[in-house]
Coordinates of C-alpha atoms (C1' of nucleotides) in Angstrom, one line a residue:
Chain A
X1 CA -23.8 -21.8 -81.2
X2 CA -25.3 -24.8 -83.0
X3 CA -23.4 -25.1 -85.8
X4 CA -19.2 -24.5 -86.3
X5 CA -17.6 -24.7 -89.4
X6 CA -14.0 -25.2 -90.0
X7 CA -12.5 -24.8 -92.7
X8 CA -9.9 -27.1 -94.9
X9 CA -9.1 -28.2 -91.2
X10 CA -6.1 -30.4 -91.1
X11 CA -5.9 -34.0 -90.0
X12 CA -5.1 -33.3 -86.5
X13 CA -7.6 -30.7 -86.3
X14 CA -10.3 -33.0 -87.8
X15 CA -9.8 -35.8 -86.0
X16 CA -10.3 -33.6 -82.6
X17 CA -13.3 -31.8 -83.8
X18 CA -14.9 -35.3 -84.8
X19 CA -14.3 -36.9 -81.1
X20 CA -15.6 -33.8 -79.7
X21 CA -18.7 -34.2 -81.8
X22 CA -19.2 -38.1 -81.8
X23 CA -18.4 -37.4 -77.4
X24 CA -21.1 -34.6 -77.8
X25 CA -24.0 -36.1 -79.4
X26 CA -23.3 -33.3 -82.1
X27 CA -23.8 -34.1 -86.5
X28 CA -21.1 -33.9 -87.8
X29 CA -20.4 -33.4 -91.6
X30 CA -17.4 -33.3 -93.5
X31 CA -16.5 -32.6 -97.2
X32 CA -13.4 -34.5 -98.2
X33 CA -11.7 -36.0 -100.9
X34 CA -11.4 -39.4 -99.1
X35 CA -11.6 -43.3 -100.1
X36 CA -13.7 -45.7 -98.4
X37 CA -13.6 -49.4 -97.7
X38 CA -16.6 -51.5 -96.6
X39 CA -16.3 -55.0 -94.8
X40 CA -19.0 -56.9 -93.4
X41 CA -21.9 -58.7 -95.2
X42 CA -19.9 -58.3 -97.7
X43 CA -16.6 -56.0 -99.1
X44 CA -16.1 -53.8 -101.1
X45 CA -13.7 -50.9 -101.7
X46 CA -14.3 -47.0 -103.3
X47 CA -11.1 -45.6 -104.5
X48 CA -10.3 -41.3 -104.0
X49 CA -12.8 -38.9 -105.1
X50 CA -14.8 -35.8 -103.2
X51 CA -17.4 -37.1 -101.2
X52 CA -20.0 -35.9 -98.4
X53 CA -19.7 -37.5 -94.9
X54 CA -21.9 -37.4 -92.5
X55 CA -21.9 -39.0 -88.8
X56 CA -25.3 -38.8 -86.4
X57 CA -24.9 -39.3 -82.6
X58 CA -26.7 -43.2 -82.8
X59 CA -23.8 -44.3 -85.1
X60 CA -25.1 -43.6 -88.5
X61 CA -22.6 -43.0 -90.9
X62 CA -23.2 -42.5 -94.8
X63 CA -20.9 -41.8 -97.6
X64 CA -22.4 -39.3 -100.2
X65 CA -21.4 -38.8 -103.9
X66 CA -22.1 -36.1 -105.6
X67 CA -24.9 -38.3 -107.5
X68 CA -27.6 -40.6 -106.5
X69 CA -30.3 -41.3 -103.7
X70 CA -28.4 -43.9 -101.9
X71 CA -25.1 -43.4 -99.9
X72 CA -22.5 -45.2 -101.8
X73 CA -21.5 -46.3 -98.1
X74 CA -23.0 -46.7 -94.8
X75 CA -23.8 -47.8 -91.5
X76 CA -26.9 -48.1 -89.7
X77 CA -27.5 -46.8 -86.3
X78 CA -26.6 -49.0 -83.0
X79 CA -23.1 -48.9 -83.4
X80 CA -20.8 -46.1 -83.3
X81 CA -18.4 -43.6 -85.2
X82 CA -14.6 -43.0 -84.0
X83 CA -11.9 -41.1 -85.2
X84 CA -7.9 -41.0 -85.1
X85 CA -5.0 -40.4 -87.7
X86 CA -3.2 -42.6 -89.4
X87 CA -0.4 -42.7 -91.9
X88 CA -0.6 -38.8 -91.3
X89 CA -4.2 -39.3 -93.1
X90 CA -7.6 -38.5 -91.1
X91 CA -9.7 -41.7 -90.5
X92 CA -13.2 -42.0 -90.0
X93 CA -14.3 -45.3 -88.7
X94 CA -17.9 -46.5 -88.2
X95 CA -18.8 -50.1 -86.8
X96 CA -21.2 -52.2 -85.2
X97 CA -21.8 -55.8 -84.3
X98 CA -24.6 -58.4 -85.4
X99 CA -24.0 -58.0 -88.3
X100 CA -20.5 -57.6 -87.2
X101 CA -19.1 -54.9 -90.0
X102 CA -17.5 -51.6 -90.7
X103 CA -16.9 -48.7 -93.2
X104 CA -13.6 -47.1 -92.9
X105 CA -12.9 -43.5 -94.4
X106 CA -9.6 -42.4 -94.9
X107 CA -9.7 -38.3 -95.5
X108 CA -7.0 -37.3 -98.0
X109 CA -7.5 -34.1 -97.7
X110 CA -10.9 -32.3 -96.2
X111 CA -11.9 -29.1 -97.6
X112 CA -14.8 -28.6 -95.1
X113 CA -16.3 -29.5 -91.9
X114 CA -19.5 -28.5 -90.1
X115 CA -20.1 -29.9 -86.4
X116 CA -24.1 -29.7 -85.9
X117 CA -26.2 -29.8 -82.1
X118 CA -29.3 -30.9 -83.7
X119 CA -31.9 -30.7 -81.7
X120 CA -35.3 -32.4 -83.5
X121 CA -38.0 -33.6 -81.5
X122 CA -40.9 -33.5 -84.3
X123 CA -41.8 -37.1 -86.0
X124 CA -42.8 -37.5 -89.9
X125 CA -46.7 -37.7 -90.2
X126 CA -47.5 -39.7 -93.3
X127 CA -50.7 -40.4 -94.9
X128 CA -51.6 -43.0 -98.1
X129 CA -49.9 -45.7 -96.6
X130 CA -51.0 -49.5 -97.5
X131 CA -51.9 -49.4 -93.1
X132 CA -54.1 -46.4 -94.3
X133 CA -55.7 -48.9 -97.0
X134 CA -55.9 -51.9 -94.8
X135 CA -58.4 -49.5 -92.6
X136 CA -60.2 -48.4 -95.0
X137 CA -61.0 -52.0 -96.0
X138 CA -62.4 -52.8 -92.9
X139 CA -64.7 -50.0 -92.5
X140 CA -65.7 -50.3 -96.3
X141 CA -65.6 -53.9 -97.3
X142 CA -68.4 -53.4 -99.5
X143 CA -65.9 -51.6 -101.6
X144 CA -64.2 -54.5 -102.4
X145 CA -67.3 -56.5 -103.5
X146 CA -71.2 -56.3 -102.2
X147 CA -72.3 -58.4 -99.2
X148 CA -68.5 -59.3 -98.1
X149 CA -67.8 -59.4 -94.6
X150 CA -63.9 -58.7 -93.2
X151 CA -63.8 -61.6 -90.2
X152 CA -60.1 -61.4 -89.1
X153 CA -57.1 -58.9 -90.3
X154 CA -53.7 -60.0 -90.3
X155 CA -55.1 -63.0 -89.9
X156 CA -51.8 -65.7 -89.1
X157 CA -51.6 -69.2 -91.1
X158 CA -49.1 -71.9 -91.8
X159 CA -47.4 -70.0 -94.4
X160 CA -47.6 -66.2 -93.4
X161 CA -49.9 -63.1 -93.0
X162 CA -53.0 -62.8 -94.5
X163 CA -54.0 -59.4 -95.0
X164 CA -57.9 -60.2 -94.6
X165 CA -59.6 -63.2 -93.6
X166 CA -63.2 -62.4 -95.0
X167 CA -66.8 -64.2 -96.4
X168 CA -68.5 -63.4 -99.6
X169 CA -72.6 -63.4 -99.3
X170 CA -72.4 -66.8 -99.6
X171 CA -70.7 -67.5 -97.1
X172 CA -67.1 -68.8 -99.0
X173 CA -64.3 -68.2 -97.4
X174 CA -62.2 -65.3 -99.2
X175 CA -58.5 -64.6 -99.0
X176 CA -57.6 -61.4 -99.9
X177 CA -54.1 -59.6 -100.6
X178 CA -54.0 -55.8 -100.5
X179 CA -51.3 -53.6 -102.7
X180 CA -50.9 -50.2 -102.4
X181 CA -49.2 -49.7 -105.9
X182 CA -49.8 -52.0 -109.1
X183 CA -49.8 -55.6 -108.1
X184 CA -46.8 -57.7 -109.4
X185 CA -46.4 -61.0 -110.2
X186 CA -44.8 -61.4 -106.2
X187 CA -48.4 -60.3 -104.9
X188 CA -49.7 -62.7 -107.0
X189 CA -47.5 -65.5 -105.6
X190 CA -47.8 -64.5 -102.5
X191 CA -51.5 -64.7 -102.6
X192 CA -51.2 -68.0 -104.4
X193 CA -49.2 -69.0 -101.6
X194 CA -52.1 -68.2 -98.8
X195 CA -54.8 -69.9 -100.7
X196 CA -53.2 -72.8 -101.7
X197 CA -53.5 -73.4 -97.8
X198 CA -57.1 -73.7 -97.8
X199 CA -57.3 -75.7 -101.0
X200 CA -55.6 -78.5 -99.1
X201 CA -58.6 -78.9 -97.2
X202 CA -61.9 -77.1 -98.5
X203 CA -62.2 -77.2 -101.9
X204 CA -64.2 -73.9 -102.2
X205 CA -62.0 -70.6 -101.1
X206 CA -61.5 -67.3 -103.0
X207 CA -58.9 -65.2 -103.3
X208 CA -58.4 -61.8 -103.9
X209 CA -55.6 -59.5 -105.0
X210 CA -57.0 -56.1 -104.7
X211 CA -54.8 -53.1 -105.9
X212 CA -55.4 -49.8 -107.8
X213 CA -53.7 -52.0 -110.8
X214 CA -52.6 -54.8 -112.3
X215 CA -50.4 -55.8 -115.8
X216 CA -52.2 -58.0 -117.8
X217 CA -50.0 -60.5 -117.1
X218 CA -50.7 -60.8 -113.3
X219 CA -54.5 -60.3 -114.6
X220 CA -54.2 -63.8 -116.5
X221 CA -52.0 -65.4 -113.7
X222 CA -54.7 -64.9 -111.3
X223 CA -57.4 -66.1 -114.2
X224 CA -55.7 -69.5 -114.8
X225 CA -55.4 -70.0 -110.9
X226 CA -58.7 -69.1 -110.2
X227 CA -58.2 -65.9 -108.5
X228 CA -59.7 -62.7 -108.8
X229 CA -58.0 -59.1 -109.2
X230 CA -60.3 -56.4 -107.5
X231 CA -59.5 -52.8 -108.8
X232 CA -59.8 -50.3 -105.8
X233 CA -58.7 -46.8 -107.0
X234 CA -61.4 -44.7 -104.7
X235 CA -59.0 -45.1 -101.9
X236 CA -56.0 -43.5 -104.0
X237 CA -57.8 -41.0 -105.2
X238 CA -59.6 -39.6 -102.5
X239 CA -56.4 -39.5 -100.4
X240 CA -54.7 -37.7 -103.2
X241 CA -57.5 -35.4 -103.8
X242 CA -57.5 -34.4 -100.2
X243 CA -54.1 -33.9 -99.9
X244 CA -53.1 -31.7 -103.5
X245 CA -55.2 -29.6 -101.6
X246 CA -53.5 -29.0 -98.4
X247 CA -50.0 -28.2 -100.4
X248 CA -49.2 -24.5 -101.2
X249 CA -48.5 -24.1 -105.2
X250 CA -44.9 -23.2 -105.5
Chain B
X1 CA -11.9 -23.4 -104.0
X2 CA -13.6 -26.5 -103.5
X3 CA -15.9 -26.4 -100.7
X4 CA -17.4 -22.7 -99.4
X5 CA -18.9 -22.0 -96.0
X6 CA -21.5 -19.5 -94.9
X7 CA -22.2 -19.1 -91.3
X8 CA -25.6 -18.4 -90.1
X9 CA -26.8 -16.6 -93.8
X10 CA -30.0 -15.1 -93.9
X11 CA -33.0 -16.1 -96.4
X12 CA -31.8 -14.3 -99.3
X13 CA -28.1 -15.3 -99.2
X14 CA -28.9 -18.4 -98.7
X15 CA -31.1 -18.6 -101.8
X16 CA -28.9 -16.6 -103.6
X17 CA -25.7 -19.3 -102.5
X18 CA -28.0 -22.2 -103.1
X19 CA -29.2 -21.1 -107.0
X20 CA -25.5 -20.3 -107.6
X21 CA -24.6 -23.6 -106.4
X22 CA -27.9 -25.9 -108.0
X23 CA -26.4 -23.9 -111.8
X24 CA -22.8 -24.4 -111.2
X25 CA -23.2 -28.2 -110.7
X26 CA -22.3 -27.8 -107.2
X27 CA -23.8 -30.0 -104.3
X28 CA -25.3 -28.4 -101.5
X29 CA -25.5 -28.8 -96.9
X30 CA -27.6 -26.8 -95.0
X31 CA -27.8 -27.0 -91.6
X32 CA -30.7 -25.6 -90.4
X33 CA -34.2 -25.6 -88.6
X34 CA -36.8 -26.6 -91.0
X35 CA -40.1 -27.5 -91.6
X36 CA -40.5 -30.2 -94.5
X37 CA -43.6 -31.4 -96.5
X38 CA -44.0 -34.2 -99.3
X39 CA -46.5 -34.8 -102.0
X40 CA -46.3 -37.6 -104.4
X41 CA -46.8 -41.2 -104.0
X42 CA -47.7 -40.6 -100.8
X43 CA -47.9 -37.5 -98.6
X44 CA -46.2 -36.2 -95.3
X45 CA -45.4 -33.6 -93.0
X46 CA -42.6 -33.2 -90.7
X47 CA -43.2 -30.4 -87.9
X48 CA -40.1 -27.8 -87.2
X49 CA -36.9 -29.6 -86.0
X50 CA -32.9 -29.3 -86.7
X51 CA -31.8 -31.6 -89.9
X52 CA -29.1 -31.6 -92.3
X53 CA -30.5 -30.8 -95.9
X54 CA -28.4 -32.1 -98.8
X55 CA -28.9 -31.4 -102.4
X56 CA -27.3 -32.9 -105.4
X57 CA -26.6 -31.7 -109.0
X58 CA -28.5 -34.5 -110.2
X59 CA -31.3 -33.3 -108.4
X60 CA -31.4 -35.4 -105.3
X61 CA -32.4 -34.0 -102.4
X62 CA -31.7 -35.2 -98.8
X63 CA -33.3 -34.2 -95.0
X64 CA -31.6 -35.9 -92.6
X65 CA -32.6 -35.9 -88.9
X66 CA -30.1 -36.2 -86.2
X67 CA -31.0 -39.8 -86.1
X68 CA -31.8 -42.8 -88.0
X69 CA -29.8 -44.1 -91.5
X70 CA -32.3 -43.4 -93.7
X71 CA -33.8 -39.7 -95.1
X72 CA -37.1 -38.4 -93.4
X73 CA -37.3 -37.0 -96.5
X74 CA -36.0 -36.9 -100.0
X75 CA -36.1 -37.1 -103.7
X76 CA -34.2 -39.3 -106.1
X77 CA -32.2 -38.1 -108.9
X78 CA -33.8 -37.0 -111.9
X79 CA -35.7 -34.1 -111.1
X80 CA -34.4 -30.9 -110.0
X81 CA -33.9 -28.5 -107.1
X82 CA -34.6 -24.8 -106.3
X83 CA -34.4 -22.1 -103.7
X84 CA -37.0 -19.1 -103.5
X85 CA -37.9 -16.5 -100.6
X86 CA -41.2 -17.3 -99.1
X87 CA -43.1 -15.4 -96.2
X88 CA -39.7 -14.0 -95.5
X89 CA -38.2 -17.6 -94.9
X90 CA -35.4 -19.3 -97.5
X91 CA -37.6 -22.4 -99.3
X92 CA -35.9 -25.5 -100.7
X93 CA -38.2 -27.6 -103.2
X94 CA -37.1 -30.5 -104.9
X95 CA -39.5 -31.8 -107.8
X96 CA -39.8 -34.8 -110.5
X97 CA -41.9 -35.9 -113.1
X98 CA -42.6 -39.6 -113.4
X99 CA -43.9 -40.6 -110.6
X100 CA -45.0 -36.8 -110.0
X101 CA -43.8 -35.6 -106.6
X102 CA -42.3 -32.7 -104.8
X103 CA -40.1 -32.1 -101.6
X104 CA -40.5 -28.8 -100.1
X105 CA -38.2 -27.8 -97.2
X106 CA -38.8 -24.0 -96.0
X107 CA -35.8 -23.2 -93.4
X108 CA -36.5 -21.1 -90.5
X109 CA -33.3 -20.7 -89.1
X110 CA -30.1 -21.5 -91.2
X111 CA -27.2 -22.1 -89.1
X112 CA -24.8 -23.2 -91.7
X113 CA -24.3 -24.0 -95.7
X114 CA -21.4 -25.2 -97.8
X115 CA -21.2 -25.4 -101.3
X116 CA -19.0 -28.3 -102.2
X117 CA -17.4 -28.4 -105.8
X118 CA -17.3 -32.2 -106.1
X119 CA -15.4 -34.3 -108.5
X120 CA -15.5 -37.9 -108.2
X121 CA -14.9 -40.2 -110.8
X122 CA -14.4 -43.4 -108.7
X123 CA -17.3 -46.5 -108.6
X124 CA -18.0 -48.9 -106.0
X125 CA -16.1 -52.3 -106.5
X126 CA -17.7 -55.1 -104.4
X127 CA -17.7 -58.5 -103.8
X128 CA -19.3 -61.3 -101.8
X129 CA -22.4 -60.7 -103.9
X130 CA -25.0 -63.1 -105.5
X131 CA -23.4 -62.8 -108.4
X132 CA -19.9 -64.3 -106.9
X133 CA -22.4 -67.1 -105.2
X134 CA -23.3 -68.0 -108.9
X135 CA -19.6 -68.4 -110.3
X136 CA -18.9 -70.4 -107.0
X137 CA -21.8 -72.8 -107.5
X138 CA -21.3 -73.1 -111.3
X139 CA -17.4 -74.0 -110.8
X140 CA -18.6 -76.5 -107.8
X141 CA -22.2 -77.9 -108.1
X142 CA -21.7 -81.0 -106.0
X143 CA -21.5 -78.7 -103.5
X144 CA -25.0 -78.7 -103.8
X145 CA -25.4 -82.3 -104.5
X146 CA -23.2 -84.7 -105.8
X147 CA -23.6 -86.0 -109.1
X148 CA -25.5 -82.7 -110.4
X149 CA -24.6 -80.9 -114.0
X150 CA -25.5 -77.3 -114.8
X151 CA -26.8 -77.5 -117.7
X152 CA -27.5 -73.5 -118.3
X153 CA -27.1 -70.9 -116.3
X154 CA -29.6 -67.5 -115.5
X155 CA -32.2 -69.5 -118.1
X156 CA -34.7 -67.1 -119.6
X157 CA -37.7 -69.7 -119.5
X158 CA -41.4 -68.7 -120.2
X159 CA -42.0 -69.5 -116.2
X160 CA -39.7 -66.7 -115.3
X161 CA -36.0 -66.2 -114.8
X162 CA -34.0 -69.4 -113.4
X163 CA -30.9 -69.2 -111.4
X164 CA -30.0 -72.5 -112.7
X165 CA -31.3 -75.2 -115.0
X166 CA -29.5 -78.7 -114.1
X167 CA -29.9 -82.2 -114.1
X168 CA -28.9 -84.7 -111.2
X169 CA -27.3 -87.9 -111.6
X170 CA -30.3 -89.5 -113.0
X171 CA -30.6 -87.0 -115.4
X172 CA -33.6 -85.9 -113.7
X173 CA -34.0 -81.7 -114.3
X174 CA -33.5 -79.4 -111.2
X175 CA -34.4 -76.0 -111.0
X176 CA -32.4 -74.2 -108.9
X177 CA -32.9 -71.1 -107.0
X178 CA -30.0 -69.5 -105.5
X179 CA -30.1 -67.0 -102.3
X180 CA -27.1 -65.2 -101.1
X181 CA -28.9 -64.5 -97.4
X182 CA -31.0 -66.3 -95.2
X183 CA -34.1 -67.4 -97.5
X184 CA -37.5 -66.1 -97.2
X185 CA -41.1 -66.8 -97.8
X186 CA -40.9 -64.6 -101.0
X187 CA -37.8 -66.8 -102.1
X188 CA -40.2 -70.1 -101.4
X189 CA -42.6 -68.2 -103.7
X190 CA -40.3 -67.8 -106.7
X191 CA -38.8 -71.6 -106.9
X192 CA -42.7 -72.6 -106.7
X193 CA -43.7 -70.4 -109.4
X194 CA -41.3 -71.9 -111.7
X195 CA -41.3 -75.2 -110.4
X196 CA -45.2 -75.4 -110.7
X197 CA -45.3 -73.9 -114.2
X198 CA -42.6 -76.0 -115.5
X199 CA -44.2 -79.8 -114.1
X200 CA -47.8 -78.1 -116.1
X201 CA -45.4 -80.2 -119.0
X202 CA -42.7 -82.2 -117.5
X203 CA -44.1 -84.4 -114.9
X204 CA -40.6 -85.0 -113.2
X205 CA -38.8 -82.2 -112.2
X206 CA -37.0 -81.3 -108.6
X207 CA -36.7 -77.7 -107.0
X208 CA -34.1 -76.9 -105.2
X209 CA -33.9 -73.7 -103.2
X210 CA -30.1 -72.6 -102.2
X211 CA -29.2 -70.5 -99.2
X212 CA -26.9 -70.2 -96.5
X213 CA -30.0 -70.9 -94.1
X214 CA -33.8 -70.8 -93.9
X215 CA -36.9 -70.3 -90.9
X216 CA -38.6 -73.7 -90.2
X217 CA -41.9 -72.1 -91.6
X218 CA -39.8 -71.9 -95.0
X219 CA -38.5 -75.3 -94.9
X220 CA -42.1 -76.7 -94.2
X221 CA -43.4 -74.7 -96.9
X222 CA -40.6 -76.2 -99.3
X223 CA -41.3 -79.8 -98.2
X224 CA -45.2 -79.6 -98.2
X225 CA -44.7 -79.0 -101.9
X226 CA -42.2 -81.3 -102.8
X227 CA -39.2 -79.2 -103.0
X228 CA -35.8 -79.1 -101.6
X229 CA -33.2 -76.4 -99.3
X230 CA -29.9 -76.9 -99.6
X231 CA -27.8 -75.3 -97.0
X232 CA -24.8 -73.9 -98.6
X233 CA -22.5 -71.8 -96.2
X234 CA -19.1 -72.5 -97.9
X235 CA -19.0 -69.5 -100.0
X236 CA -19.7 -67.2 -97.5
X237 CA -17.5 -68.7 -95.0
X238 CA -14.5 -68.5 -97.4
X239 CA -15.5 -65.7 -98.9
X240 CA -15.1 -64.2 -95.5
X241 CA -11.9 -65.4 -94.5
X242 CA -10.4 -64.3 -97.7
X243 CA -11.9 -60.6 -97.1
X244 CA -11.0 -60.1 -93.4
X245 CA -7.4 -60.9 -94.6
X246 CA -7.3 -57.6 -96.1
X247 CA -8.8 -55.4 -94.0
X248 CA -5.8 -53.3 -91.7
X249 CA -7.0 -53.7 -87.9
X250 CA -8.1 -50.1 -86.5
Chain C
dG1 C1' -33.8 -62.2 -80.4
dG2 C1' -36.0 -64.2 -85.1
dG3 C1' -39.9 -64.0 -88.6
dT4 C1' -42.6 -61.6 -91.7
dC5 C1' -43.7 -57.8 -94.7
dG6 C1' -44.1 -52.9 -96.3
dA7 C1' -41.4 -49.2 -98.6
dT8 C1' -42.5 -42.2 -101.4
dC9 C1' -38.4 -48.6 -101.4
dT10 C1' -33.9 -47.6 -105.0
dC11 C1' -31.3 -49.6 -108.6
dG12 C1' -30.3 -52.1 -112.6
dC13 C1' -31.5 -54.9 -116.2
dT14 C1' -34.3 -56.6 -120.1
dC15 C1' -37.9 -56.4 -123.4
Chain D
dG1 C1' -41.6 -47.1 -120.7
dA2 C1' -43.2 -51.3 -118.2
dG3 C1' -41.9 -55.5 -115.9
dC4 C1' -39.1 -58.1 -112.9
dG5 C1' -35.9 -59.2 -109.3
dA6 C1' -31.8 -57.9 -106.0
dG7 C1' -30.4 -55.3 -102.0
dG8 C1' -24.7 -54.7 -97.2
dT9 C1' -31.8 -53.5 -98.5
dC10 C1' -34.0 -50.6 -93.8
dG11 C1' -37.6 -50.3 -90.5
dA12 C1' -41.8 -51.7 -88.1
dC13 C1' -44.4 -54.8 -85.7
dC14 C1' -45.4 -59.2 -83.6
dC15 C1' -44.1 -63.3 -81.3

DNA sequence: GGGTCGATCTCGCTC
DNA sequence: GAGCGAGGTCGACCC
């Protein structure tokens, strides 16, 4: 049996299928009309309404409504989940230290619950990342510009990570900031930031924003600083052209 | 009836439950075994393995594995979800325009569903945000320095958007960027952008960068360009106090 | 443990 | 719709 349902369990009855589960390693989920209260990096409260909760065996707990992405509440993994009546109420508690915090859901009244062994040993395989980019770039630096040569990735300097540490034909020292997506006025800074660095102490250093975009304003920001925006869409499109491929039309 | 459970439902009951729910407004759980592929901004595969699937009447769409706080998978609201047989196996497939992407989740063992008639009217009410550091700051700027006037407050300039336009007790302008967490390079980045942009005209102006704490590697990168951290802590520390006061002890 | 940075970031706001 | 910045960001990787 790898799932059991129960349902409109009462509080007792909750309360002793959740330590089972949480003692278990088991999922468990619960829909509930239930308020929640957060405290930790900061507080806040959610007054009664139907909600989705779910618990995993590492101590992740979110709090679903019945709209949005984002859990309206939650706890990362590393701490833990616990569960015990009070005020006649069900209570779902889930906590952890460093940041020391806690969400706290009190179950008014819990129309369904599902206890899950999940077994799940497979990992997410993921491809078009800005890593996938950053490889590319190193085995195709020519895309970027003719003659350029990568010498360090990652490369570490007084003021952060610089994607690539390269020379142009000329030998000049080039910084250069990759984006996966359209480069903002923060990649700009950021790459402002890097070769301001080198400025300080040779007078002649590029740098580089490379992205498959740019707004015009970032275009001009890097103009009037005397940076350069390098358009690379080949690596986008390739990996997207590859991929539409692979996917069974619906 | 507000929540519905089916145990162990084959491929066409489940699709049948799940198009029933997806037009009634209702959100969805499945519990199941499932193989899950994305296409969009990037793409992905995730091999067979147990996960919770959740969708939403907004059209989010959830796969949670047994571990971790965020979705393997998912889809934000906007888009829409459906259920069809494929190959004999129940298929989930959530899709968006805008960025252009699809979710597709085909379940090869179901071990439970419910359908959850959710009504929730209630919103998040928080505090201890950036916004509450603001109102703090603007009631109590010689916490920051004494002697300093706010002159305006969340100034719309043409270098960007200030936190706080002020002048000390020389009547010397300050540009003050405010940080409700530890401060980062990106933070360092944003004060410099305005403070460089706005001394292009004024030759004296200070910049002062306002969080609870900061790396050395931030601090040098403030003093090498001439601007200032202020450690403020106050507001979180009382903010804190008055918070934990509430909370009932578990 | 802290520091830095990417993310299918999401979300909310403004223009 | 684009642009910009916050987030209880989370998570990964490096030291």
């Amino acid at each position: 049996m790898v799932a059991e349902q129960l349902d409109a369990p009462n509080p007792e009855t909750l309360v002793a299928e959740a330590k089972a589960a949480f003692r278990d390693g088991a999922m468990l989920t619960v829909q509930a009309r239930c308020e929640v209260a957060y405290e930790g990096r900061t507080s806040g409260h959610l007054g009664p309404g139907d909600r989705i909760l779910v618990a995993k065996p590492d101590g992740t707990f979110l709090v679903h409504q019945p709209t949005g992405h984002k859990p309206v509440n939650w706890m990362p993994g590393g701490g833990s989940v616990s569960a015990r009546t009070s005020d006649g109420d069900a209570v779902l508690l889930a906590r952890r230290t460093n940041p020391s915090e806690r969400v706290e859901a009190r179950i008014l009244d819990a129309y369904g619950l599902t206890r899950f062994d999940a077994t799940d040993g497979a990992t997410y395989e993921e491809s078009g990342t800005e890593a996938e980019m950053h490889e590319y770039i190193e085995a195709n630096p020519d895309a970027l510009e003719e003659g350029l040569r990568v010498v360090e990735h990652e490369r570490e300097s007084k003021y952060g990570f610089i994607d690539f540490f390269a020379r142009d034909g000329n030998g000049t020292p080039v910084v250069v900031e990759v984006k996966r997506i359209q480069a903002t006025l923060n990649h700009f800074d950021q790459l402002q930031r890097y070769v301001s660095l080198y400025r300080e102490e040779n007078d002649e250093v590029r740098g580089m924003l490379v992205a498959p975009d740019a707004s015009e304003r970032v275009r001009r920001a890097l103009r009037d600083n005397g940076l350069e925006f390098v358009a690379l869409s080949e690596f986008d499109t390739d990996a997207k052209g590859a991929m539409e491929a692979k996917l069974t039309d619906f």
